[in-house]
Amino acid sequence: MTRRLTLITLALSALAFGAGSAQAQSDTVKIGVILPMTGQSASTGKQIDAAIKLWVAQNGSKAGGKKVEVILKDDAGVADTTRRLAQELVVNDKVVALAGFGLTPLALATAPIATQSKTPLVVMAAATSMITEASPYIVRTSFTLPQAAVSIAEWAAKNKVKKVVTLVADYGPGNDAEKYFADRFVLNGGTVAEKLRTPLRSPDFAPVLQKVRDAAPDALFVFLPSGQGAQFMKQFGERGLAKAGIKLIATGDVTDDDQLNDMGDVALGVVNSHHYSAAHPSPANKKYVEAFEAANKFRPNFMSVGGYDGMRVIYNALNTTKGAGGDALLAAMKGQIFESPRGPVLIDAQTRDIVQDIYIRKVERVNGQLYNIEFDVQKGVKDPGKLK
Ligand code: PHB
């Protein structure tokens, strides 16, 4: 009897030991964050990294009963590097989720890795409509260019703008912005006189601004990725387009909170559309901006909320799955509804894309600082790119 008990005890403790060591391994879940911390898009990396750290500082480094470890990697905005880093994070670090992705080509390069390894991939920044269709494991917490472009096209058509020239960065999100702006503007009776594009890397705005001047439209519509707005705005001012009576309208990427305050008077009065303003007048956003500025000494921009809400989506999902990854974690990300600093948000369970309010804003000086001040809103906007 005693011997039998001893044997059972031994067997059980062996089991317990085995389980214990497995437990020890899985006590921690890792999140692999890949961002451009250097290079042309470094401000996107800086903003999202700061937002992730704020989320962890406010919500603790535990989710679903596990310790959460965030591993940050710098891809410098180079797609081959993003893909290699993602591979290493999945194979060596066994991350439960990949996150970040500062530019469209970086997200697209990594999509096959998410699919093959069944690892949920949270796009916190990139904004070309079709990214979520590149893998069933992609979830987006940023925005899409069609969401922003359609709203400003409608505003322009209703506000005495008849003839427009468009100017966009020549890659995925720029193509989306150009197409969805033009289609909606023309549908509402406007004319697009010319469609101009600048290269993503090291653009020179002088030649295209000359073309805009020559075309003499009522307004110039612009999309440029976060980080290029200040340089563009400077040249727009220097070349006297505003003085020639050409109104500037844009997506909020151009009047980016990260740079807006340094743009000066040329930015005043620019009407634009986007999902986030640091001046969004909600209690949740006031709290967010105060905490963010206290921690970082700079203003949060629209990229930061993509990072903050991306962490929220991952934490919520880990709480649901008790730390499990793969298909269970993906399923728990779908359909989440929450109040973001930007306003109410839904992660559409069908498309895995974000549904959110899009605001029409005007750049104004408030207490000596430039802000995008919201004056109209379109509620619960689904990505128009998925309504085909
Ligand atoms: C993108 O590459 O998808 C992208 C980057 C910056 C933006 C918007 C879109 O501001």
PDB file of C-alpha atoms and ligand atoms in Angstrom, residues 41 44 101-105 125-128 131 140 143 145 171-174 200 223-227 251-254 256 274 302-303, ligand 1:
ATOM      1  CA  SER A  41       9.833  57.281 -41.236  1.00  0.00           C
ATOM      2  CA  THR A  44       6.311  56.907 -36.893  1.00  0.00           C
ATOM      3  CA  PHE A 101       4.481  48.184 -39.578  1.00  0.00           C
ATOM      4  CA  GLY A 102       5.180  51.834 -40.326  1.00  0.00           C
ATOM      5  CA  LEU A 103       4.690  51.705 -44.103  1.00  0.00           C
ATOM      6  CA  THR A 104       2.523  49.680 -46.481  1.00  0.00           C
ATOM      7  CA  PRO A 105       5.389  47.770 -48.201  1.00  0.00           C
ATOM      8  CA  ALA A 125       0.380  52.402 -38.896  1.00  0.00           C
ATOM      9  CA  ALA A 126       0.197  51.333 -42.548  1.00  0.00           C
ATOM     10  CA  ALA A 127      -3.004  52.445 -44.269  1.00  0.00           C
ATOM     11  CA  THR A 128      -3.431  51.085 -47.808  1.00  0.00           C
ATOM     12  CA  ILE A 131      -3.313  45.286 -46.586  1.00  0.00           C
ATOM     13  CA  ARG A 140      -5.604  46.837 -38.368  1.00  0.00           C
ATOM     14  CA  PHE A 143      -6.923  53.735 -40.545  1.00  0.00           C
ATOM     15  CA  LEU A 145      -6.670  56.243 -46.864  1.00  0.00           C
ATOM     16  CA  TYR A 171       2.793  54.123 -53.661  1.00  0.00           C
ATOM     17  CA  GLY A 172      -0.108  52.168 -52.120  1.00  0.00           C
ATOM     18  CA  PRO A 173      -1.701  54.726 -49.766  1.00  0.00           C
ATOM     19  CA  GLY A 174      -1.129  57.559 -52.260  1.00  0.00           C
ATOM     20  CA  LEU A 200       8.048  58.000 -51.566  1.00  0.00           C
ATOM     21  CA  PHE A 223      -1.662  63.009 -49.272  1.00  0.00           C
ATOM     22  CA  LEU A 224       1.910  62.502 -48.093  1.00  0.00           C
ATOM     23  CA  PRO A 225       3.009  59.962 -45.482  1.00  0.00           C
ATOM     24  CA  SER A 226       3.613  61.087 -41.905  1.00  0.00           C
ATOM     25  CA  GLY A 227       6.960  62.884 -41.689  1.00  0.00           C
ATOM     26  CA  THR A 251      -5.687  64.087 -45.367  1.00  0.00           C
ATOM     27  CA  GLY A 252      -4.539  64.636 -41.776  1.00  0.00           C
ATOM     28  CA  ASP A 253      -1.244  62.898 -42.581  1.00  0.00           C
ATOM     29  CA  VAL A 254      -0.052  66.259 -43.948  1.00  0.00           C
ATOM     30  CA  ASP A 256       0.410  65.729 -38.669  1.00  0.00           C
ATOM     31  CA  HIS A 274      -8.599  62.189 -40.346  1.00  0.00           C
ATOM     32  CA  PHE A 302      -2.374  59.743 -35.274  1.00  0.00           C
ATOM     33  CA  MET A 303       0.324  57.057 -35.474  1.00  0.00           C
TER      34      MET A 303
HETATM   35  C1  PHB B   1       1.594  53.733 -45.364  1.00  0.00           C
HETATM   36  O1  PHB B   1       2.710  53.495 -45.871  1.00  0.00           O
HETATM   37  O2  PHB B   1       0.663  52.920 -45.429  1.00  0.00           O
HETATM   38  C2  PHB B   1       1.371  55.042 -44.688  1.00  0.00           C
HETATM   39  C3  PHB B   1       2.445  55.685 -44.064  1.00  0.00           C
HETATM   40  C4  PHB B   1       2.232  56.923 -43.466  1.00  0.00           C
HETATM   41  C5  PHB B   1       0.971  57.494 -43.482  1.00  0.00           C
HETATM   42  C6  PHB B   1      -0.082  56.851 -44.090  1.00  0.00           C
HETATM   43  C7  PHB B   1       0.111  55.629 -44.707  1.00  0.00           C
HETATM   44  O3  PHB B   1       0.793  58.705 -42.902  1.00  0.00           O
END
